[in-house]
mmCIF file of C-alpha atoms in Angstrom:
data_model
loop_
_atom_site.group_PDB
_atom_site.id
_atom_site.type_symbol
_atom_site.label_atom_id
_atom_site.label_comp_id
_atom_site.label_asym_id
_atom_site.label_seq_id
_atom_site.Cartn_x
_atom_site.Cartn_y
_atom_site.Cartn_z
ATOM 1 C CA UNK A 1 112.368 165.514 55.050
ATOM 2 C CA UNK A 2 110.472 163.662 52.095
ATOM 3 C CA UNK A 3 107.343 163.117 54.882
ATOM 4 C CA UNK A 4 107.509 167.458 56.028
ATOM 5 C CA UNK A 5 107.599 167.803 51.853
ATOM 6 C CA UNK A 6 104.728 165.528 51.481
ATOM 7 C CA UNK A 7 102.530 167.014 54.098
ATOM 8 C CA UNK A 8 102.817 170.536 52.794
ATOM 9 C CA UNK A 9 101.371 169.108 49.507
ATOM 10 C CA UNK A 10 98.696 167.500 50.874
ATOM 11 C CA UNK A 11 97.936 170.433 52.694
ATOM 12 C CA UNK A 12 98.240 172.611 49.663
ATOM 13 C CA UNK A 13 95.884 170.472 48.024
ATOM 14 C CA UNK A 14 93.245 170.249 51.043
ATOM 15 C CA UNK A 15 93.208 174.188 50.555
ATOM 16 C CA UNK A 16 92.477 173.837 47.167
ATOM 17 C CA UNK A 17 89.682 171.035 47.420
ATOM 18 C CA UNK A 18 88.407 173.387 50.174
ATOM 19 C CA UNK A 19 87.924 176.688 48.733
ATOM 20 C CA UNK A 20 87.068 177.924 45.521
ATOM 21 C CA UNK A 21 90.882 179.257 43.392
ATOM 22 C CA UNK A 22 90.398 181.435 40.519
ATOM 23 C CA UNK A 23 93.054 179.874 38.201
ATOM 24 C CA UNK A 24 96.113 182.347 38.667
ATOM 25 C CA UNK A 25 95.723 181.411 42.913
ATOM 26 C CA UNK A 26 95.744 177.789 41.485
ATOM 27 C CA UNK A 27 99.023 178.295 39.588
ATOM 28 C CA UNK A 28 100.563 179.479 42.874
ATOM 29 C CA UNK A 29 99.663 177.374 45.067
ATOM 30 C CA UNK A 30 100.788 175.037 42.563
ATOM 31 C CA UNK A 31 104.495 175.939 42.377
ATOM 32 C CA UNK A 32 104.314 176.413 45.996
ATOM 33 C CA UNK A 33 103.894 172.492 45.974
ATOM 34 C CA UNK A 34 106.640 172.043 43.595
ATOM 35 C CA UNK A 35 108.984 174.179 45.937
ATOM 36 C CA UNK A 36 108.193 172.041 48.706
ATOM 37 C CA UNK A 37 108.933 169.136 46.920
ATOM 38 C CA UNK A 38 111.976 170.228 45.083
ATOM 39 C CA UNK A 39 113.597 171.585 48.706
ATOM 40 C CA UNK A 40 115.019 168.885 51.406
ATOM 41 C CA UNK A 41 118.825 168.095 50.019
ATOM 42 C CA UNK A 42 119.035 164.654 51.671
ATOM 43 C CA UNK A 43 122.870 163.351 49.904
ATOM 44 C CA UNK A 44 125.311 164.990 48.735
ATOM 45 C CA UNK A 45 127.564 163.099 46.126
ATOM 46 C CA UNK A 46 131.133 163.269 45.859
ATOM 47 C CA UNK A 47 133.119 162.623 42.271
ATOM 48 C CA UNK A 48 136.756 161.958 41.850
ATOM 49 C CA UNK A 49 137.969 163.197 38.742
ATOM 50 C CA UNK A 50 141.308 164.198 36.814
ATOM 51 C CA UNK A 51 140.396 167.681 35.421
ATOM 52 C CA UNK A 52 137.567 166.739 33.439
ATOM 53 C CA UNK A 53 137.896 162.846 33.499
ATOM 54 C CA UNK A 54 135.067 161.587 35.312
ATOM 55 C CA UNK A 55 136.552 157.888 34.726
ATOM 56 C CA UNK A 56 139.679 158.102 36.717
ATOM 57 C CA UNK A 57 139.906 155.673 39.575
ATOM 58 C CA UNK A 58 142.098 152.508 40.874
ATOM 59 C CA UNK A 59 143.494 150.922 37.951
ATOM 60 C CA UNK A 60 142.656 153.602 35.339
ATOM 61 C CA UNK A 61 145.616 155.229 33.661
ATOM 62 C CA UNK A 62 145.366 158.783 33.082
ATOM 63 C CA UNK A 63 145.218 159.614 28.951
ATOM 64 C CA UNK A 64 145.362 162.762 27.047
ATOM 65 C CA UNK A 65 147.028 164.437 29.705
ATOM 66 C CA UNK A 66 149.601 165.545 32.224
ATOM 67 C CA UNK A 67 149.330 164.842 35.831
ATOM 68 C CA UNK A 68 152.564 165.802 37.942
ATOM 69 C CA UNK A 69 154.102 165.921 34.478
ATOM 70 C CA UNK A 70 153.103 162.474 33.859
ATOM 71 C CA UNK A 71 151.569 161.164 31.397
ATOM 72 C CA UNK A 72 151.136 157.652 33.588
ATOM 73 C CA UNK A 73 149.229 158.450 36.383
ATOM 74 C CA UNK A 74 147.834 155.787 38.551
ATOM 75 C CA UNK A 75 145.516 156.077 41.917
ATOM 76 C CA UNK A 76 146.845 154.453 44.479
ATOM 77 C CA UNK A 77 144.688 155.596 47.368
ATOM 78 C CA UNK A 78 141.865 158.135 47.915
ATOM 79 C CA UNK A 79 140.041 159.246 51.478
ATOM 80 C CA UNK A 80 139.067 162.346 53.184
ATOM 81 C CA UNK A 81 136.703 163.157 56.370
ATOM 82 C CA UNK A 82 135.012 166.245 56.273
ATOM 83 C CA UNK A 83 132.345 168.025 58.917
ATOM 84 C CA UNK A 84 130.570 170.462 59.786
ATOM 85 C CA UNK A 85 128.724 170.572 56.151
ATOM 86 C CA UNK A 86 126.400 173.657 55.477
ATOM 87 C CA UNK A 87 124.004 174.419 52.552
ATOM 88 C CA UNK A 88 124.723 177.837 50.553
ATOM 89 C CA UNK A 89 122.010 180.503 49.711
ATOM 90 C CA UNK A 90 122.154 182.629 47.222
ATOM 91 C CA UNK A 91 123.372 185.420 49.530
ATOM 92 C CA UNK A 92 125.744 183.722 50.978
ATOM 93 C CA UNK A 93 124.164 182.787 54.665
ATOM 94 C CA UNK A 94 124.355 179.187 55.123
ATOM 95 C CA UNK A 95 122.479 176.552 56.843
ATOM 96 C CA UNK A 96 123.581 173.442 58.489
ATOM 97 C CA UNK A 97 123.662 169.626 56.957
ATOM 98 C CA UNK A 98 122.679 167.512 59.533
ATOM 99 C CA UNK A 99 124.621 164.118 59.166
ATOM 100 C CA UNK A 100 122.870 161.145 59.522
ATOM 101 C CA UNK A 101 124.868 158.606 61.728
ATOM 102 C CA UNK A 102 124.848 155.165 59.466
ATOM 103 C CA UNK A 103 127.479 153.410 62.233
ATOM 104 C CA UNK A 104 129.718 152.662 59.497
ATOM 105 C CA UNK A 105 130.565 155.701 57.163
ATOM 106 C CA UNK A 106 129.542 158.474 59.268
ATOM 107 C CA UNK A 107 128.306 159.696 62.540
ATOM 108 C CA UNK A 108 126.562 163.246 63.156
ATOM 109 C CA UNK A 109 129.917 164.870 63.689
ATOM 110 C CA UNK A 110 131.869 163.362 60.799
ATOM 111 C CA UNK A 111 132.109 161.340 57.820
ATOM 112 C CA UNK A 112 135.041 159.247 55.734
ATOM 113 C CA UNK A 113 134.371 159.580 51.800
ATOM 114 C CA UNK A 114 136.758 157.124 50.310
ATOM 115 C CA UNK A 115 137.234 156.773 46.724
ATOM 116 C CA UNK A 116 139.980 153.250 46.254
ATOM 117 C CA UNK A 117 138.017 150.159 45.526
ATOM 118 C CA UNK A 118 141.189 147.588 46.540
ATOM 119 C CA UNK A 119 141.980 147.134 43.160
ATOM 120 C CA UNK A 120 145.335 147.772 40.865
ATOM 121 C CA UNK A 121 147.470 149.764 42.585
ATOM 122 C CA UNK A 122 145.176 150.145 45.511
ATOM 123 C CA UNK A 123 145.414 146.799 46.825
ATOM 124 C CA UNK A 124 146.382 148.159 50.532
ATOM 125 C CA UNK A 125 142.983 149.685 50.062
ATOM 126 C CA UNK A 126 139.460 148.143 50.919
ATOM 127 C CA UNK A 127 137.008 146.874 48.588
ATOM 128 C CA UNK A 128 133.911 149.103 49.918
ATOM 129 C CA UNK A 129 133.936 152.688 49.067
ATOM 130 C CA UNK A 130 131.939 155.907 49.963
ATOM 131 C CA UNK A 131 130.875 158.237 47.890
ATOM 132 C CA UNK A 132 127.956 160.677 49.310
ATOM 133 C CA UNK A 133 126.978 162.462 52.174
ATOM 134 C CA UNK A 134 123.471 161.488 53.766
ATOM 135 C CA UNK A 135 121.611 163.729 55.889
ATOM 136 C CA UNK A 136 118.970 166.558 56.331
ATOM 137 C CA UNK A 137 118.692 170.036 55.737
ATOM 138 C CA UNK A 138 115.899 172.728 55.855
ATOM 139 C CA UNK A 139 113.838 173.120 52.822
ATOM 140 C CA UNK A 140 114.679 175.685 50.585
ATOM 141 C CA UNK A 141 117.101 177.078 47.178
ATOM 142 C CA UNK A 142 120.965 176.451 47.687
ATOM 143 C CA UNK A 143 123.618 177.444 45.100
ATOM 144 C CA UNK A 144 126.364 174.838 47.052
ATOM 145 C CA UNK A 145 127.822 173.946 50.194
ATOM 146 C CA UNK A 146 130.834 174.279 52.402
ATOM 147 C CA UNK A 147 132.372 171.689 54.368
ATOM 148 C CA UNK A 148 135.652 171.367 56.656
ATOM 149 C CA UNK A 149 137.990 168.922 55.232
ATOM 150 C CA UNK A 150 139.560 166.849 58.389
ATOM 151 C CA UNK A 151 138.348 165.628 61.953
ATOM 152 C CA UNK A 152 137.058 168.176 64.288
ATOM 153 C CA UNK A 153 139.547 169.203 66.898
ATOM 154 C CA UNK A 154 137.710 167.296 69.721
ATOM 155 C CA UNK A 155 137.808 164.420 68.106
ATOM 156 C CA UNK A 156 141.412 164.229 66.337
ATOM 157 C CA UNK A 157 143.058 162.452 69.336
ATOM 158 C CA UNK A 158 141.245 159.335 70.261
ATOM 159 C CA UNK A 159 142.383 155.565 69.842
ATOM 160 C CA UNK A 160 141.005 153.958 66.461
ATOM 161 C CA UNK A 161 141.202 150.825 68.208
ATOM 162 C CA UNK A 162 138.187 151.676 70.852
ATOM 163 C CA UNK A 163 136.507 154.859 68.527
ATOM 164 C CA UNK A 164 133.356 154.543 66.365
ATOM 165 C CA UNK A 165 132.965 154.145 62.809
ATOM 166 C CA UNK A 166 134.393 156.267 60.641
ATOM 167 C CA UNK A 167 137.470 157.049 63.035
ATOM 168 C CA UNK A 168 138.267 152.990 63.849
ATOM 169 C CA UNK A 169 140.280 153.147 60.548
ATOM 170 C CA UNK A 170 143.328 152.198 61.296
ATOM 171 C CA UNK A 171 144.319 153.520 57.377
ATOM 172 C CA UNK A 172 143.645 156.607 58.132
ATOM 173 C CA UNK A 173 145.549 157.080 61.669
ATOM 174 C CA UNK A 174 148.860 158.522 62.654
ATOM 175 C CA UNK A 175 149.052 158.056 66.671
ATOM 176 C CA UNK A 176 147.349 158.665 69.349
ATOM 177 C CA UNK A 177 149.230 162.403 69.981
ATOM 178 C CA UNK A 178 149.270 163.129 66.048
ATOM 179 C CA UNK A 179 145.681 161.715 65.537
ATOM 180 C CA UNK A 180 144.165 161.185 62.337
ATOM 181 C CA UNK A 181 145.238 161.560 58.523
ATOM 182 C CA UNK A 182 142.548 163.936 57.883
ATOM 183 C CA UNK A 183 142.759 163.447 53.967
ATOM 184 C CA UNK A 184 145.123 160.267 52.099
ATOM 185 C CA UNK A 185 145.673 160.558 48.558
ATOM 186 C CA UNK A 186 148.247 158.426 47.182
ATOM 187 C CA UNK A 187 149.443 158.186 43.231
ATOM 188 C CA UNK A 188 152.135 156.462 41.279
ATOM 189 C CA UNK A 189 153.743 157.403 38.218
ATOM 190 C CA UNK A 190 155.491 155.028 35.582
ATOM 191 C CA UNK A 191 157.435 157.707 33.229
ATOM 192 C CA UNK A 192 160.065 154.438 33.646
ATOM 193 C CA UNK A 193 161.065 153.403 36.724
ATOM 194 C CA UNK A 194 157.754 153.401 39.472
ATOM 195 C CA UNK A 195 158.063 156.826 41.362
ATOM 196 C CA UNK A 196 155.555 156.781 44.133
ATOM 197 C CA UNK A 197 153.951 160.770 45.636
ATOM 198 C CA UNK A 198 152.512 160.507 48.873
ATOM 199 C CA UNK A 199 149.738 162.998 50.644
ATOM 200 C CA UNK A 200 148.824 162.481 53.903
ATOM 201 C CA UNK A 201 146.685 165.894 55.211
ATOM 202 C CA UNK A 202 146.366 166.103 59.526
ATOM 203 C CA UNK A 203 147.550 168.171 62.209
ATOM 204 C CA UNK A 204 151.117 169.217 63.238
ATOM 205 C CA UNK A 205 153.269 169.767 65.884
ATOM 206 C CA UNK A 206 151.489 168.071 67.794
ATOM 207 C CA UNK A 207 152.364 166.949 72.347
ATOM 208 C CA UNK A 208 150.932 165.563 75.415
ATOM 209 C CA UNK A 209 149.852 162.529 76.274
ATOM 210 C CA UNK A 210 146.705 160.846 74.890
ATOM 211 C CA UNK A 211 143.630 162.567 74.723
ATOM 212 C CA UNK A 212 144.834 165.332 76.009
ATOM 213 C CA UNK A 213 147.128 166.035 72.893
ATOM 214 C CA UNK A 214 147.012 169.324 71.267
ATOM 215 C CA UNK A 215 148.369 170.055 67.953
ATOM 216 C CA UNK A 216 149.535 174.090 66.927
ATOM 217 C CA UNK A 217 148.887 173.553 63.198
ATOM 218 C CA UNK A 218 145.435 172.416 62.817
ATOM 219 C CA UNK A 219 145.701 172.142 58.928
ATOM 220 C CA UNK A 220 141.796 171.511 58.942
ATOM 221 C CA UNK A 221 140.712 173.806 55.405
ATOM 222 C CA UNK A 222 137.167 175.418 54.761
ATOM 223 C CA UNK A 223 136.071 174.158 51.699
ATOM 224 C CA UNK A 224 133.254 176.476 49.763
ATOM 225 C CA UNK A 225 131.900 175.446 46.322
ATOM 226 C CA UNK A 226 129.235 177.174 44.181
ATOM 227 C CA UNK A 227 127.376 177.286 41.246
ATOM 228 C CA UNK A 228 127.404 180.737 39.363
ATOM 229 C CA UNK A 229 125.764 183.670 40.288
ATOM 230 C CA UNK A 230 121.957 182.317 41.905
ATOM 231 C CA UNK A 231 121.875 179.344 39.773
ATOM 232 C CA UNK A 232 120.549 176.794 42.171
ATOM 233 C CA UNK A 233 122.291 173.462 42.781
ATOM 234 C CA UNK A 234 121.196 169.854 41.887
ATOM 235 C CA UNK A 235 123.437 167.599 44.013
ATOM 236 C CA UNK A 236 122.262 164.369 42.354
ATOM 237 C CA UNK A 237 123.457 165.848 38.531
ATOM 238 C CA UNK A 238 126.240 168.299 39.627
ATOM 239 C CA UNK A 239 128.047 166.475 42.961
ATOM 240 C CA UNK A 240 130.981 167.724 43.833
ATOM 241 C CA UNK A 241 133.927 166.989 42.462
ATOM 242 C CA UNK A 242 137.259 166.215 43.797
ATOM 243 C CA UNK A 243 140.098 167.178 41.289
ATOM 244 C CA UNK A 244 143.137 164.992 41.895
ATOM 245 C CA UNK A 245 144.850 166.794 38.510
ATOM 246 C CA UNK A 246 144.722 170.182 40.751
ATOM 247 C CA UNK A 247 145.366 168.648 43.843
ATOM 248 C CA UNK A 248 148.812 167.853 42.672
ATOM 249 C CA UNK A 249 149.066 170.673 40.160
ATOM 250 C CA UNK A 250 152.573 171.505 40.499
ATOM 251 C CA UNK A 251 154.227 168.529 41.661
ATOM 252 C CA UNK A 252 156.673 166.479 39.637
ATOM 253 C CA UNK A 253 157.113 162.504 40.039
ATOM 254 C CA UNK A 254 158.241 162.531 37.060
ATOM 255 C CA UNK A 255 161.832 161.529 36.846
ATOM 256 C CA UNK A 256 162.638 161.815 33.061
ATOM 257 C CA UNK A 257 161.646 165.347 33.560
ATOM 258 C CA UNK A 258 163.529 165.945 36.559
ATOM 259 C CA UNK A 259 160.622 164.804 38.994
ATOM 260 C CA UNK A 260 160.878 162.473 42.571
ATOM 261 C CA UNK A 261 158.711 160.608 44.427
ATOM 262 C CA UNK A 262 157.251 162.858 46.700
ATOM 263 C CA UNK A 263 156.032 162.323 50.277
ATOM 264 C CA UNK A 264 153.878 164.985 52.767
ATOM 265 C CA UNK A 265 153.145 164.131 56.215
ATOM 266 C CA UNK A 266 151.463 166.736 56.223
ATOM 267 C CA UNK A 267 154.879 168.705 55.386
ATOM 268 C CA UNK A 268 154.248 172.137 56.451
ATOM 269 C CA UNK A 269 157.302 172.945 56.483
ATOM 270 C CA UNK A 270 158.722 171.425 53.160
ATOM 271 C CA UNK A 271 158.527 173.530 50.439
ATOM 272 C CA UNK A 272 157.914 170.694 48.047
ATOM 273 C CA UNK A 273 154.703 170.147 49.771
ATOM 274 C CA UNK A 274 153.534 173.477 49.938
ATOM 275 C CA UNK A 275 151.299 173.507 46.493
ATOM 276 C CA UNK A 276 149.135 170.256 47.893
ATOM 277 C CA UNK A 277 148.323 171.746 50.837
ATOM 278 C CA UNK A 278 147.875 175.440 48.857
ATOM 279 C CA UNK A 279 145.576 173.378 46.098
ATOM 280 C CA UNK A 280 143.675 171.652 49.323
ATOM 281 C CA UNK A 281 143.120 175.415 50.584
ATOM 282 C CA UNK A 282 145.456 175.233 53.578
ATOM 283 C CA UNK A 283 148.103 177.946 54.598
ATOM 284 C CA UNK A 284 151.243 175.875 54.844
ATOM 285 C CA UNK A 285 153.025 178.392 57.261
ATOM 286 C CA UNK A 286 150.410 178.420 60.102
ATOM 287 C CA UNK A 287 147.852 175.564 59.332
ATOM 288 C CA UNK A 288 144.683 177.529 58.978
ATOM 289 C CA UNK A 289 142.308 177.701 56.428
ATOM 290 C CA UNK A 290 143.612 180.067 53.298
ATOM 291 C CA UNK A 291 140.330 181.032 52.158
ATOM 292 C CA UNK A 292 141.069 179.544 48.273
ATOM 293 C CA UNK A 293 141.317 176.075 46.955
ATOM 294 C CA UNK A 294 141.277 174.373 43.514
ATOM 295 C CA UNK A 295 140.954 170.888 44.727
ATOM 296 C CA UNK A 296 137.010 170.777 44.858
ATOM 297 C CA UNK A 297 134.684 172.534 42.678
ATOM 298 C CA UNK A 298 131.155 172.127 41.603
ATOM 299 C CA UNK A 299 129.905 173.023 37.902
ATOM 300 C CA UNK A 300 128.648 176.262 37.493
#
């Protein structure tokens, strides 16, 4: 993208060595350079926060606030794939985000962003994380993006143990049938005694026999964030944040104030596990996308 953006430039330029500009065709051809250069989105960044606590991560205790009415809130594990990632215009078309396969984080049909370092409480974890997106997209003005949180469909039911980077993980797989944990977030609380919440996002319901599995609740959300109104988006200073206070918004591991440790898997049908997979922007009764979400957002 950066060599398309540079040879638009230079052939702004040659037009202007060329020819003879009175200054106001200058100044336009000008900014039409600085469009060009200002277009190709080539990463998208990712953020885990706690509302507006930019610091949270793997041995960081939550301060100054409540999260599943705790005020001792400790990571314990973070990881999602997402695909199919568009671009958002202004008028709401989109455009797509082509990923660029790194054999290790991503391929061209999906990507694992994974937030837990190995450290503290995430010592089951790894000591590499990811972060950002990488890929291409056309040039041109975007006010956000929407992704799919999960594996696609034709992918869910493979064996880690022979598949490609991202989906050899054996941390984020449930069986061959089931497939893969599509999102793993993972918390403690220590109001006391240790109460540990557990959400593990994927598909349900789920028979047959190896690759040939099909699941009835997909639970794979549409995630769309924007900025407001036509304000265009700067990826590198406004990523996209992931909001583990409003991912569990609702839940209580709290057990001086009447809380439990919680565990989804991805628990469609309990009713304690209905507001993470509301706050993810999944329809706990059916699986499919609800349309709304409060887990990601971008600043406006």
């Amino acid at each position: 993208m950066k060599k398309l953006s540079i040879g638009i430039v230079l052939l702004i330029l040659t037009i202007v060595s060329c020819k003879e500009k009175d200054n106001n065709e200058d100044q336009n051809l000008g900014l039409l350079a600085l469009v060009a250069l200002s277009g190709g989105i080539s990463e998208i960044p990712f953020q885990l926060s706690v509302g507006t606590d930019t610091s949270f991560g793997c041995n960081k205790l939550v301060t100054s606030q409540q999260v599943s009415t705790s005020t001792n809130f400790y990571l314990k594990d973070a990881r999602f794939y997402v695909h199919d990632v568009k671009l958002v215009k202004a008028d709401g078309s989109t455009v797509d985000f082509t990923l660029t396969s790194d054999n290790k984080w991503q391929t061209s049909k999906v990507a694992l962003l994974d937030f837990e370092d190995g450290t503290g409480d995430c010592s089951s974890g790894t000591t590499e994380t990811n972060k950002s997106l990488k890929g291409s997209a056309p040039l041109g003005s975007y006010v956000g993006v929407e992704f799919k949180v999960g594996v696609p469909v034709e992918l869910n039911h493979m064996l880690n143990t022979t598949a490609d980077a991202p989906l050899n993980s054996s941390a984020m797989y449930w069986s061959w049938v089931s497939g893969y944990k599509f999102m793993k977030f993972e918390w403690v609380t220590r109001d006391g005694a240790a109460t540990n919440g557990t959400f593990h996002l994927g598909s349900g319901t789920c028979s047959g026999t190896g690759s040939s599995s099909t699941c009835s609740i997909i639970n794979v959300p549409t995630i769309t964030v924007k900025t407001s109104g036509s304000v265009a988006w700067n990826p590198t200073s406004n990523p996209v944040y992931f909001d583990a206070k409003a991912l569990v918004n609702t839940t209580n591991t709290n057990p001086s104030s009447g809380g439990a440790a919680l565990t989804c898997m991805a628990g469609n049908a309990n009713a304690a596990c209905k507001p993470l997979l509301n706050n993810v922007g999944v329809k706990e009764t059916d699986g499919t996308s609800l349309g709304s979400q409060s887990t990601f957002y971008i600043k406006p």
